[in-house]
Short mmCIF file of N, CA and C in Angstrom, two decimals:
data_model
loop_
_atom_site.label_atom_id
_atom_site.label_comp_id
_atom_site.label_asym_id
_atom_site.label_seq_id
_atom_site.Cartn_x
_atom_site.Cartn_y
_atom_site.Cartn_z
N GLU V 1 9.34 25.58 -75.92
CA GLU V 1 10.14 25.86 -74.73
C GLU V 1 9.24 25.82 -73.49
N ALA V 2 9.65 25.11 -72.47
CA ALA V 2 8.88 24.99 -71.24
C ALA V 2 9.14 26.19 -70.34
N ALA V 3 8.14 26.55 -69.56
CA ALA V 3 8.28 27.65 -68.61
C ALA V 3 7.38 27.37 -67.40
N PHE V 4 7.79 27.88 -66.26
CA PHE V 4 7.02 27.75 -65.03
C PHE V 4 6.88 29.13 -64.41
N SER V 5 5.88 29.30 -63.58
CA SER V 5 5.68 30.60 -62.93
C SER V 5 6.76 30.87 -61.88
N ARG V 6 7.39 29.84 -61.39
CA ARG V 6 8.49 29.97 -60.44
C ARG V 6 9.72 29.27 -61.04
N PRO V 7 10.91 29.68 -60.64
CA PRO V 7 12.11 29.01 -61.17
C PRO V 7 12.14 27.53 -60.76
N LEU V 8 12.55 26.68 -61.67
CA LEU V 8 12.75 25.27 -61.38
C LEU V 8 14.08 25.15 -60.64
N ARG V 9 14.04 24.63 -59.41
CA ARG V 9 15.25 24.60 -58.58
C ARG V 9 15.77 23.18 -58.35
N TRP V 10 14.90 22.19 -58.37
CA TRP V 10 15.33 20.80 -58.21
C TRP V 10 14.34 19.90 -58.92
N LEU V 11 14.77 18.67 -59.15
CA LEU V 11 13.97 17.73 -59.90
C LEU V 11 14.28 16.33 -59.41
N VAL V 12 13.29 15.65 -58.86
CA VAL V 12 13.46 14.27 -58.42
C VAL V 12 12.88 13.38 -59.51
N ALA V 13 13.69 12.44 -60.00
CA ALA V 13 13.23 11.51 -61.04
C ALA V 13 13.78 10.13 -60.72
N LEU V 14 12.87 9.27 -60.26
CA LEU V 14 13.25 7.91 -59.88
C LEU V 14 12.32 6.91 -60.55
N HIS V 15 12.88 5.78 -60.92
CA HIS V 15 12.09 4.64 -61.38
C HIS V 15 12.48 3.51 -60.43
N GLY V 16 11.57 3.20 -59.50
CA GLY V 16 11.95 2.27 -58.44
C GLY V 16 13.02 2.94 -57.60
N GLU V 17 14.18 2.28 -57.49
CA GLU V 17 15.30 2.85 -56.75
C GLU V 17 16.33 3.49 -57.67
N GLN V 18 16.08 3.44 -58.97
CA GLN V 18 17.04 3.96 -59.95
C GLN V 18 16.77 5.42 -60.28
N LEU V 19 17.81 6.21 -60.26
CA LEU V 19 17.73 7.60 -60.70
C LEU V 19 17.53 7.62 -62.21
N VAL V 20 16.61 8.43 -62.66
CA VAL V 20 16.40 8.64 -64.09
C VAL V 20 17.17 9.91 -64.45
N PRO V 21 18.34 9.75 -65.08
CA PRO V 21 19.18 10.92 -65.34
C PRO V 21 18.71 11.72 -66.56
N PHE V 22 18.41 12.98 -66.34
CA PHE V 22 18.11 13.91 -67.43
C PHE V 22 18.15 15.32 -66.85
N ALA V 23 18.03 16.29 -67.70
CA ALA V 23 18.01 17.69 -67.27
C ALA V 23 16.83 18.39 -67.93
N ALA V 24 16.24 19.31 -67.20
CA ALA V 24 15.15 20.13 -67.72
C ALA V 24 15.36 21.56 -67.26
N LEU V 25 15.28 22.48 -68.19
CA LEU V 25 15.46 23.91 -67.89
C LEU V 25 16.75 24.16 -67.12
N GLY V 26 17.78 23.40 -67.47
CA GLY V 26 19.08 23.59 -66.85
C GLY V 26 19.25 22.95 -65.49
N VAL V 27 18.29 22.15 -65.05
CA VAL V 27 18.37 21.49 -63.74
C VAL V 27 18.47 19.99 -63.96
N ALA V 28 19.50 19.37 -63.37
CA ALA V 28 19.70 17.93 -63.48
C ALA V 28 18.85 17.20 -62.45
N SER V 29 18.33 16.05 -62.84
CA SER V 29 17.52 15.25 -61.92
C SER V 29 18.40 14.68 -60.81
N GLY V 30 17.77 14.39 -59.70
CA GLY V 30 18.47 13.82 -58.56
C GLY V 30 17.50 13.09 -57.66
N GLY V 31 17.97 12.69 -56.51
CA GLY V 31 17.15 11.94 -55.57
C GLY V 31 16.87 12.71 -54.29
N GLU V 32 17.12 14.01 -54.30
CA GLU V 32 16.87 14.82 -53.10
C GLU V 32 15.77 15.84 -53.40
N THR V 33 14.82 15.95 -52.47
CA THR V 33 13.74 16.91 -52.62
C THR V 33 13.81 17.94 -51.50
N ARG V 34 13.17 19.04 -51.70
CA ARG V 34 13.10 20.10 -50.69
C ARG V 34 11.81 19.94 -49.90
N LEU V 35 11.88 20.38 -48.66
CA LEU V 35 10.73 20.34 -47.77
C LEU V 35 10.32 21.78 -47.46
N LEU V 36 9.60 21.99 -46.40
CA LEU V 36 9.15 23.34 -46.05
C LEU V 36 10.33 24.21 -45.64
N ARG V 37 10.31 25.46 -46.07
CA ARG V 37 11.43 26.37 -45.79
C ARG V 37 11.63 26.64 -44.31
N ASN V 38 10.54 26.65 -43.54
CA ASN V 38 10.65 26.98 -42.12
C ASN V 38 10.74 25.75 -41.21
N ALA V 39 10.96 24.59 -41.80
CA ALA V 39 11.07 23.35 -41.02
C ALA V 39 12.51 23.15 -40.55
N ASP V 40 12.68 22.29 -39.54
CA ASP V 40 14.02 21.97 -39.07
C ASP V 40 14.85 21.32 -40.18
N GLU V 41 14.23 20.40 -40.90
CA GLU V 41 14.88 19.75 -42.04
C GLU V 41 14.28 20.35 -43.31
N THR V 42 15.12 20.92 -44.15
CA THR V 42 14.61 21.58 -45.36
C THR V 42 14.79 20.75 -46.63
N SER V 43 15.43 19.59 -46.51
CA SER V 43 15.56 18.70 -47.66
C SER V 43 15.60 17.25 -47.17
N ALA V 44 15.33 16.34 -48.09
CA ALA V 44 15.34 14.91 -47.74
C ALA V 44 15.71 14.10 -48.96
N ARG V 45 16.42 13.02 -48.73
CA ARG V 45 16.77 12.09 -49.79
C ARG V 45 15.60 11.13 -49.97
N VAL V 46 15.26 10.87 -51.21
CA VAL V 46 14.21 9.91 -51.55
C VAL V 46 14.91 8.71 -52.17
N ALA V 47 14.89 7.58 -51.46
CA ALA V 47 15.63 6.39 -51.90
C ALA V 47 14.94 5.66 -53.04
N ALA V 48 13.61 5.72 -53.07
CA ALA V 48 12.86 5.01 -54.11
C ALA V 48 11.59 5.79 -54.41
N ALA V 49 11.11 5.65 -55.62
CA ALA V 49 9.89 6.36 -56.03
C ALA V 49 8.74 6.06 -55.07
N ALA V 50 8.64 4.82 -54.61
CA ALA V 50 7.56 4.43 -53.71
C ALA V 50 7.64 5.14 -52.36
N ASP V 51 8.80 5.69 -52.03
CA ASP V 51 8.99 6.36 -50.74
C ASP V 51 8.59 7.83 -50.77
N PHE V 52 8.41 8.39 -51.96
CA PHE V 52 8.23 9.84 -52.08
C PHE V 52 7.07 10.37 -51.24
N GLU V 53 5.91 9.76 -51.38
CA GLU V 53 4.74 10.24 -50.64
C GLU V 53 4.97 10.17 -49.14
N GLY V 54 5.59 9.11 -48.65
CA GLY V 54 5.87 8.98 -47.23
C GLY V 54 6.87 10.02 -46.74
N VAL V 55 7.88 10.32 -47.54
CA VAL V 55 8.85 11.35 -47.18
C VAL V 55 8.14 12.69 -47.03
N MET V 56 7.30 13.02 -47.99
CA MET V 56 6.60 14.30 -47.95
C MET V 56 5.60 14.34 -46.80
N SER V 57 4.85 13.28 -46.63
CA SER V 57 3.88 13.21 -45.54
C SER V 57 4.57 13.31 -44.18
N GLY V 58 5.71 12.66 -44.05
CA GLY V 58 6.48 12.73 -42.81
C GLY V 58 6.97 14.13 -42.49
N ALA V 59 7.08 14.96 -43.51
CA ALA V 59 7.49 16.36 -43.32
C ALA V 59 6.28 17.28 -43.15
N GLY V 60 5.07 16.68 -43.10
CA GLY V 60 3.87 17.48 -42.91
C GLY V 60 3.29 18.06 -44.19
N ILE V 61 3.79 17.63 -45.33
CA ILE V 61 3.34 18.15 -46.62
C ILE V 61 2.23 17.25 -47.15
N MET V 62 1.10 17.86 -47.48
CA MET V 62 -0.04 17.14 -48.04
C MET V 62 0.03 17.24 -49.56
N LEU V 63 0.39 16.16 -50.22
CA LEU V 63 0.51 16.18 -51.68
C LEU V 63 -0.85 16.17 -52.38
N ASP V 64 -1.79 15.43 -51.83
CA ASP V 64 -3.09 15.28 -52.48
C ASP V 64 -3.94 16.53 -52.28
N MET V 65 -4.32 17.16 -53.37
CA MET V 65 -5.08 18.41 -53.31
C MET V 65 -6.41 18.24 -52.59
N ASP V 66 -7.12 17.16 -52.84
CA ASP V 66 -8.41 16.95 -52.18
C ASP V 66 -8.23 16.79 -50.67
N THR V 67 -7.20 16.09 -50.26
CA THR V 67 -6.91 15.92 -48.83
C THR V 67 -6.58 17.27 -48.21
N ARG V 68 -5.76 18.05 -48.88
CA ARG V 68 -5.36 19.36 -48.37
C ARG V 68 -6.58 20.29 -48.29
N ARG V 69 -7.37 20.29 -49.32
CA ARG V 69 -8.58 21.13 -49.37
C ARG V 69 -9.53 20.76 -48.22
N SER V 70 -9.75 19.47 -48.03
CA SER V 70 -10.64 19.00 -46.95
C SER V 70 -10.09 19.36 -45.58
N ALA V 71 -8.79 19.23 -45.39
CA ALA V 71 -8.17 19.56 -44.10
C ALA V 71 -8.31 21.05 -43.80
N ILE V 72 -8.12 21.89 -44.81
CA ILE V 72 -8.26 23.34 -44.61
C ILE V 72 -9.69 23.67 -44.24
N LEU V 73 -10.64 23.14 -44.99
CA LEU V 73 -12.05 23.44 -44.73
C LEU V 73 -12.48 22.96 -43.35
N LYS V 74 -12.09 21.75 -42.97
CA LYS V 74 -12.46 21.21 -41.65
C LYS V 74 -11.89 22.08 -40.54
N ALA V 75 -10.62 22.45 -40.63
CA ALA V 75 -10.00 23.28 -39.59
C ALA V 75 -10.63 24.67 -39.56
N ALA V 76 -10.93 25.24 -40.72
CA ALA V 76 -11.56 26.56 -40.77
C ALA V 76 -12.96 26.51 -40.15
N GLU V 77 -13.70 25.47 -40.48
CA GLU V 77 -15.05 25.32 -39.90
C GLU V 77 -14.98 25.14 -38.39
N ASP V 78 -14.01 24.38 -37.90
CA ASP V 78 -13.84 24.19 -36.46
C ASP V 78 -13.51 25.51 -35.77
N LEU V 79 -12.61 26.30 -36.37
CA LEU V 79 -12.26 27.60 -35.79
C LEU V 79 -13.45 28.55 -35.79
N ALA V 80 -14.20 28.58 -36.88
CA ALA V 80 -15.39 29.44 -36.95
C ALA V 80 -16.40 29.02 -35.89
N GLN V 81 -16.59 27.73 -35.74
CA GLN V 81 -17.53 27.21 -34.74
C GLN V 81 -17.10 27.58 -33.32
N SER V 82 -15.80 27.68 -33.09
CA SER V 82 -15.29 28.01 -31.75
C SER V 82 -15.71 29.41 -31.29
N VAL V 83 -16.11 30.27 -32.24
CA VAL V 83 -16.57 31.62 -31.90
C VAL V 83 -18.04 31.80 -32.27
N GLY V 84 -18.74 30.68 -32.42
CA GLY V 84 -20.17 30.73 -32.71
C GLY V 84 -20.50 31.07 -34.14
N GLY V 85 -19.58 30.81 -35.05
CA GLY V 85 -19.81 31.18 -36.44
C GLY V 85 -19.66 30.02 -37.40
N VAL V 86 -19.78 30.37 -38.67
CA VAL V 86 -19.62 29.41 -39.76
C VAL V 86 -18.78 30.06 -40.86
N VAL V 87 -18.18 29.23 -41.67
CA VAL V 87 -17.52 29.70 -42.89
C VAL V 87 -18.62 29.80 -43.94
N PRO V 88 -18.83 30.98 -44.53
CA PRO V 88 -19.91 31.12 -45.50
C PRO V 88 -19.72 30.22 -46.72
N ALA V 89 -20.83 29.77 -47.27
CA ALA V 89 -20.79 28.88 -48.43
C ALA V 89 -20.00 29.49 -49.58
N GLY V 90 -20.08 30.80 -49.76
CA GLY V 90 -19.37 31.47 -50.84
C GLY V 90 -17.86 31.41 -50.73
N SER V 91 -17.36 31.00 -49.58
CA SER V 91 -15.91 30.89 -49.38
C SER V 91 -15.40 29.46 -49.54
N LYS V 92 -16.28 28.55 -49.89
CA LYS V 92 -15.90 27.14 -49.97
C LYS V 92 -15.60 26.69 -51.40
N GLY V 93 -15.51 27.63 -52.32
CA GLY V 93 -15.23 27.30 -53.71
C GLY V 93 -13.88 27.82 -54.14
N ASP V 94 -13.91 28.90 -54.91
CA ASP V 94 -12.67 29.46 -55.48
C ASP V 94 -11.66 29.86 -54.42
N LEU V 95 -12.12 30.49 -53.34
CA LEU V 95 -11.19 30.91 -52.29
C LEU V 95 -10.50 29.70 -51.67
N LEU V 96 -11.27 28.69 -51.34
CA LEU V 96 -10.69 27.47 -50.76
C LEU V 96 -9.69 26.83 -51.73
N ASP V 97 -10.05 26.78 -53.00
CA ASP V 97 -9.13 26.22 -54.00
C ASP V 97 -7.84 27.02 -54.09
N GLU V 98 -7.96 28.35 -54.08
CA GLU V 98 -6.78 29.20 -54.16
C GLU V 98 -5.86 28.98 -52.96
N ILE V 99 -6.45 28.95 -51.77
CA ILE V 99 -5.65 28.75 -50.56
C ILE V 99 -4.99 27.37 -50.60
N ALA V 100 -5.74 26.36 -51.01
CA ALA V 100 -5.18 25.00 -51.08
C ALA V 100 -4.02 24.91 -52.06
N ASN V 101 -4.00 25.78 -53.05
CA ASN V 101 -2.89 25.81 -54.00
C ASN V 101 -1.72 26.66 -53.52
N LEU V 102 -1.91 27.44 -52.48
CA LEU V 102 -0.85 28.31 -51.97
C LEU V 102 -0.05 27.67 -50.83
N VAL V 103 -0.63 26.68 -50.17
CA VAL V 103 0.05 26.06 -49.03
C VAL V 103 0.20 24.56 -49.25
N GLU V 104 1.25 24.00 -48.66
CA GLU V 104 1.49 22.55 -48.73
C GLU V 104 1.20 21.88 -47.39
N SER V 105 1.33 22.66 -46.33
CA SER V 105 1.15 22.16 -44.97
C SER V 105 0.28 23.17 -44.23
N PRO V 106 -1.05 23.11 -44.46
CA PRO V 106 -1.93 24.17 -43.96
C PRO V 106 -2.04 24.24 -42.44
N THR V 107 -1.93 25.47 -41.95
CA THR V 107 -2.09 25.75 -40.53
C THR V 107 -3.06 26.93 -40.38
N PRO V 108 -4.36 26.66 -40.27
CA PRO V 108 -5.33 27.75 -40.12
C PRO V 108 -5.21 28.44 -38.76
N VAL V 109 -5.42 29.75 -38.77
CA VAL V 109 -5.32 30.58 -37.57
C VAL V 109 -6.53 31.51 -37.53
N LEU V 110 -7.17 31.58 -36.37
CA LEU V 110 -8.31 32.48 -36.18
C LEU V 110 -7.81 33.86 -35.77
N GLY V 111 -8.32 34.88 -36.41
CA GLY V 111 -8.00 36.25 -36.06
C GLY V 111 -9.27 37.03 -35.81
N THR V 112 -9.12 38.22 -35.28
CA THR V 112 -10.27 39.07 -35.00
C THR V 112 -9.99 40.48 -35.51
N PHE V 113 -11.04 41.25 -35.66
CA PHE V 113 -10.89 42.66 -36.02
C PHE V 113 -11.86 43.49 -35.21
N ASP V 114 -11.61 44.78 -35.15
CA ASP V 114 -12.42 45.71 -34.36
C ASP V 114 -13.86 45.68 -34.87
N PRO V 115 -14.82 45.38 -33.99
CA PRO V 115 -16.22 45.34 -34.42
C PRO V 115 -16.73 46.67 -34.98
N ASP V 116 -16.04 47.78 -34.68
CA ASP V 116 -16.45 49.07 -35.25
C ASP V 116 -16.42 49.06 -36.77
N PHE V 117 -15.58 48.21 -37.36
CA PHE V 117 -15.52 48.13 -38.82
C PHE V 117 -16.79 47.52 -39.41
N LEU V 118 -17.59 46.86 -38.59
CA LEU V 118 -18.82 46.26 -39.09
C LEU V 118 -19.84 47.30 -39.55
N ASP V 119 -19.54 48.60 -39.31
CA ASP V 119 -20.42 49.64 -39.85
C ASP V 119 -20.21 49.84 -41.35
N LEU V 120 -19.14 49.30 -41.89
CA LEU V 120 -18.92 49.32 -43.34
C LEU V 120 -19.80 48.24 -43.98
N PRO V 121 -20.12 48.40 -45.26
CA PRO V 121 -20.92 47.35 -45.92
C PRO V 121 -20.23 45.99 -45.85
N LYS V 122 -21.03 44.99 -45.57
CA LYS V 122 -20.52 43.62 -45.47
C LYS V 122 -19.74 43.22 -46.72
N GLU V 123 -20.23 43.63 -47.88
CA GLU V 123 -19.58 43.26 -49.14
C GLU V 123 -18.16 43.82 -49.23
N VAL V 124 -17.97 45.02 -48.71
CA VAL V 124 -16.63 45.64 -48.71
C VAL V 124 -15.70 44.85 -47.80
N LEU V 125 -16.17 44.54 -46.60
CA LEU V 125 -15.35 43.81 -45.63
C LEU V 125 -14.96 42.43 -46.17
N ILE V 126 -15.92 41.74 -46.73
CA ILE V 126 -15.64 40.40 -47.26
C ILE V 126 -14.71 40.47 -48.46
N MET V 127 -14.90 41.46 -49.33
CA MET V 127 -14.02 41.59 -50.49
C MET V 127 -12.58 41.80 -50.05
N VAL V 128 -12.38 42.64 -49.05
CA VAL V 128 -11.02 42.86 -48.54
C VAL V 128 -10.44 41.56 -48.00
N MET V 129 -11.23 40.83 -47.21
CA MET V 129 -10.75 39.56 -46.65
C MET V 129 -10.43 38.54 -47.74
N ARG V 130 -11.35 38.36 -48.65
CA ARG V 130 -11.20 37.29 -49.65
C ARG V 130 -10.22 37.65 -50.75
N LYS V 131 -10.40 38.80 -51.37
CA LYS V 131 -9.61 39.14 -52.56
C LYS V 131 -8.21 39.65 -52.23
N HIS V 132 -8.12 40.47 -51.19
CA HIS V 132 -6.82 41.07 -50.87
C HIS V 132 -5.97 40.20 -49.95
N GLN V 133 -6.61 39.52 -49.00
CA GLN V 133 -5.85 38.79 -47.99
C GLN V 133 -6.02 37.28 -48.04
N ARG V 134 -6.98 36.81 -48.78
CA ARG V 134 -7.27 35.38 -48.86
C ARG V 134 -7.61 34.80 -47.48
N TYR V 135 -8.48 35.52 -46.78
CA TYR V 135 -8.98 35.08 -45.48
C TYR V 135 -10.39 34.54 -45.66
N PHE V 136 -10.75 33.58 -44.82
CA PHE V 136 -12.13 33.15 -44.74
C PHE V 136 -12.86 34.09 -43.79
N PRO V 137 -13.97 34.69 -44.23
CA PRO V 137 -14.78 35.45 -43.28
C PRO V 137 -15.54 34.48 -42.38
N VAL V 138 -16.04 35.00 -41.27
CA VAL V 138 -16.83 34.20 -40.34
C VAL V 138 -18.17 34.91 -40.15
N GLU V 139 -19.25 34.17 -40.35
CA GLU V 139 -20.60 34.71 -40.19
C GLU V 139 -21.35 33.91 -39.14
N ASP V 140 -22.44 34.51 -38.63
CA ASP V 140 -23.31 33.74 -37.75
C ASP V 140 -24.25 32.91 -38.62
N ALA V 141 -25.12 32.13 -38.00
CA ALA V 141 -25.99 31.22 -38.74
C ALA V 141 -26.96 31.95 -39.66
N GLU V 142 -27.25 33.22 -39.36
CA GLU V 142 -28.17 34.01 -40.19
C GLU V 142 -27.45 34.78 -41.30
N GLY V 143 -26.13 34.65 -41.37
CA GLY V 143 -25.39 35.34 -42.42
C GLY V 143 -24.84 36.69 -42.03
N LYS V 144 -24.95 37.06 -40.76
CA LYS V 144 -24.39 38.33 -40.30
C LYS V 144 -22.88 38.15 -40.08
N LEU V 145 -22.11 39.08 -40.64
CA LEU V 145 -20.66 39.00 -40.50
C LEU V 145 -20.25 39.21 -39.05
N LEU V 146 -19.37 38.35 -38.57
CA LEU V 146 -18.82 38.46 -37.22
C LEU V 146 -17.41 39.06 -37.31
N PRO V 147 -16.90 39.64 -36.22
CA PRO V 147 -15.57 40.29 -36.28
C PRO V 147 -14.41 39.29 -36.16
N TYR V 148 -14.45 38.26 -37.00
CA TYR V 148 -13.42 37.23 -37.01
C TYR V 148 -13.07 36.88 -38.45
N PHE V 149 -11.90 36.31 -38.63
CA PHE V 149 -11.48 35.80 -39.92
C PHE V 149 -10.56 34.62 -39.67
N ILE V 150 -10.33 33.84 -40.72
CA ILE V 150 -9.42 32.70 -40.63
C ILE V 150 -8.41 32.83 -41.76
N THR V 151 -7.14 32.83 -41.38
CA THR V 151 -6.06 32.83 -42.36
C THR V 151 -5.42 31.45 -42.33
N VAL V 152 -4.72 31.11 -43.38
CA VAL V 152 -4.07 29.80 -43.45
C VAL V 152 -2.59 30.01 -43.74
N ALA V 153 -1.77 29.67 -42.76
CA ALA V 153 -0.31 29.76 -42.91
C ALA V 153 0.21 28.44 -43.45
N ASN V 154 1.47 28.44 -43.86
CA ASN V 154 2.08 27.24 -44.42
C ASN V 154 3.13 26.69 -43.46
N GLY V 155 2.88 25.51 -42.93
CA GLY V 155 3.86 24.85 -42.07
C GLY V 155 3.78 25.27 -40.62
N ALA V 156 4.82 24.92 -39.89
CA ALA V 156 4.89 25.21 -38.45
C ALA V 156 5.07 26.71 -38.26
N ILE V 157 4.28 27.28 -37.39
CA ILE V 157 4.31 28.72 -37.15
C ILE V 157 4.18 28.99 -35.66
N ASP V 158 4.34 30.24 -35.27
CA ASP V 158 4.00 30.70 -33.94
C ASP V 158 2.62 31.36 -34.06
N PRO V 159 1.54 30.65 -33.71
CA PRO V 159 0.19 31.17 -33.95
C PRO V 159 -0.06 32.59 -33.44
N PRO V 160 0.36 32.95 -32.20
CA PRO V 160 0.09 34.34 -31.77
C PRO V 160 0.77 35.39 -32.65
N THR V 161 1.96 35.09 -33.13
CA THR V 161 2.67 36.03 -34.00
C THR V 161 1.96 36.16 -35.34
N VAL V 162 1.57 35.04 -35.92
CA VAL V 162 0.86 35.05 -37.21
C VAL V 162 -0.49 35.75 -37.05
N GLN V 163 -1.18 35.46 -35.96
CA GLN V 163 -2.47 36.09 -35.71
C GLN V 163 -2.31 37.60 -35.60
N ALA V 164 -1.37 38.06 -34.78
CA ALA V 164 -1.17 39.50 -34.59
C ALA V 164 -0.78 40.19 -35.90
N GLY V 165 0.09 39.58 -36.66
CA GLY V 165 0.50 40.17 -37.93
C GLY V 165 -0.65 40.30 -38.91
N ASN V 166 -1.46 39.26 -39.01
CA ASN V 166 -2.60 39.31 -39.93
C ASN V 166 -3.67 40.27 -39.45
N GLU V 167 -3.87 40.36 -38.14
CA GLU V 167 -4.82 41.34 -37.61
C GLU V 167 -4.38 42.77 -37.93
N ALA V 168 -3.08 43.03 -37.82
CA ALA V 168 -2.56 44.37 -38.13
C ALA V 168 -2.76 44.71 -39.61
N VAL V 169 -2.50 43.75 -40.48
CA VAL V 169 -2.68 43.98 -41.92
C VAL V 169 -4.15 44.24 -42.23
N LEU V 170 -5.04 43.45 -41.66
CA LEU V 170 -6.47 43.63 -41.93
C LEU V 170 -6.95 44.97 -41.39
N ARG V 171 -6.47 45.36 -40.23
CA ARG V 171 -6.85 46.66 -39.66
C ARG V 171 -6.47 47.79 -40.62
N ALA V 172 -5.26 47.73 -41.16
CA ALA V 172 -4.82 48.77 -42.11
C ALA V 172 -5.68 48.75 -43.37
N ARG V 173 -5.99 47.58 -43.87
CA ARG V 173 -6.84 47.47 -45.06
C ARG V 173 -8.24 48.03 -44.79
N TYR V 174 -8.78 47.74 -43.61
CA TYR V 174 -10.11 48.25 -43.27
C TYR V 174 -10.09 49.76 -43.05
N GLU V 175 -9.02 50.29 -42.50
CA GLU V 175 -8.90 51.75 -42.36
C GLU V 175 -8.93 52.40 -43.75
N ASP V 176 -8.20 51.82 -44.69
CA ASP V 176 -8.21 52.33 -46.06
C ASP V 176 -9.62 52.23 -46.66
N ALA V 177 -10.27 51.10 -46.46
CA ALA V 177 -11.61 50.91 -47.00
C ALA V 177 -12.57 51.94 -46.41
N ARG V 178 -12.47 52.19 -45.12
CA ARG V 178 -13.33 53.18 -44.47
C ARG V 178 -13.09 54.57 -45.07
N PHE V 179 -11.82 54.93 -45.25
CA PHE V 179 -11.47 56.23 -45.82
C PHE V 179 -12.11 56.40 -47.21
N PHE V 180 -11.91 55.41 -48.08
CA PHE V 180 -12.45 55.52 -49.44
C PHE V 180 -13.97 55.46 -49.46
N TYR V 181 -14.55 54.67 -48.59
CA TYR V 181 -16.01 54.57 -48.53
C TYR V 181 -16.60 55.91 -48.10
N LYS V 182 -16.03 56.52 -47.06
CA LYS V 182 -16.53 57.83 -46.61
C LYS V 182 -16.35 58.89 -47.68
N ASN V 183 -15.22 58.86 -48.38
CA ASN V 183 -15.01 59.82 -49.47
C ASN V 183 -16.04 59.64 -50.58
N ASP V 184 -16.34 58.39 -50.90
CA ASP V 184 -17.35 58.13 -51.94
C ASP V 184 -18.72 58.64 -51.51
N LEU V 185 -19.07 58.47 -50.24
CA LEU V 185 -20.37 58.94 -49.75
C LEU V 185 -20.45 60.46 -49.73
N ALA V 186 -19.32 61.13 -49.58
CA ALA V 186 -19.31 62.59 -49.51
C ALA V 186 -19.49 63.24 -50.88
N ARG V 187 -19.31 62.48 -51.94
CA ARG V 187 -19.47 63.04 -53.29
C ARG V 187 -20.93 63.04 -53.68
N PRO V 188 -21.37 64.15 -54.29
CA PRO V 188 -22.79 64.21 -54.72
C PRO V 188 -23.08 63.30 -55.90
#
């Protein structure tokens, strides 16, 4: 029995211009695919198999994982450089792969956090960014953490709104981290 981590909602199956009729997990094949949920057009007809990549690309969706991964890294590096920083090498592996698998149309956004949080251990701050929020940390050339992060949204967004929302979430996470860190230090 086949299973997916998400429900199967549609299935495009074409050979040339011919629909390949079959059903899988209770879903019948067709010639219409879904696009990004927050786009003006949320679905599109695919007339021929050869058109599929162009339809998706025209909707801003990057099908090729390597292309998507490279685009995310390039944009993140450009944003980090805009504040005098770099994306640390440790964030260019598993974290980048995870983010590339979470988005189809990457839109990186630079955010900032209160520099007062830099009094917490760097490892704690980075762990919160990477593991809990899937943010790229930003460091200077010597490896000192800077009060910036890069998040990657999916599709067309309002950057100031996404930035503010992610900054608020990170602030709350760092407040929690500070509380637990201070409590741990107070124990003999």
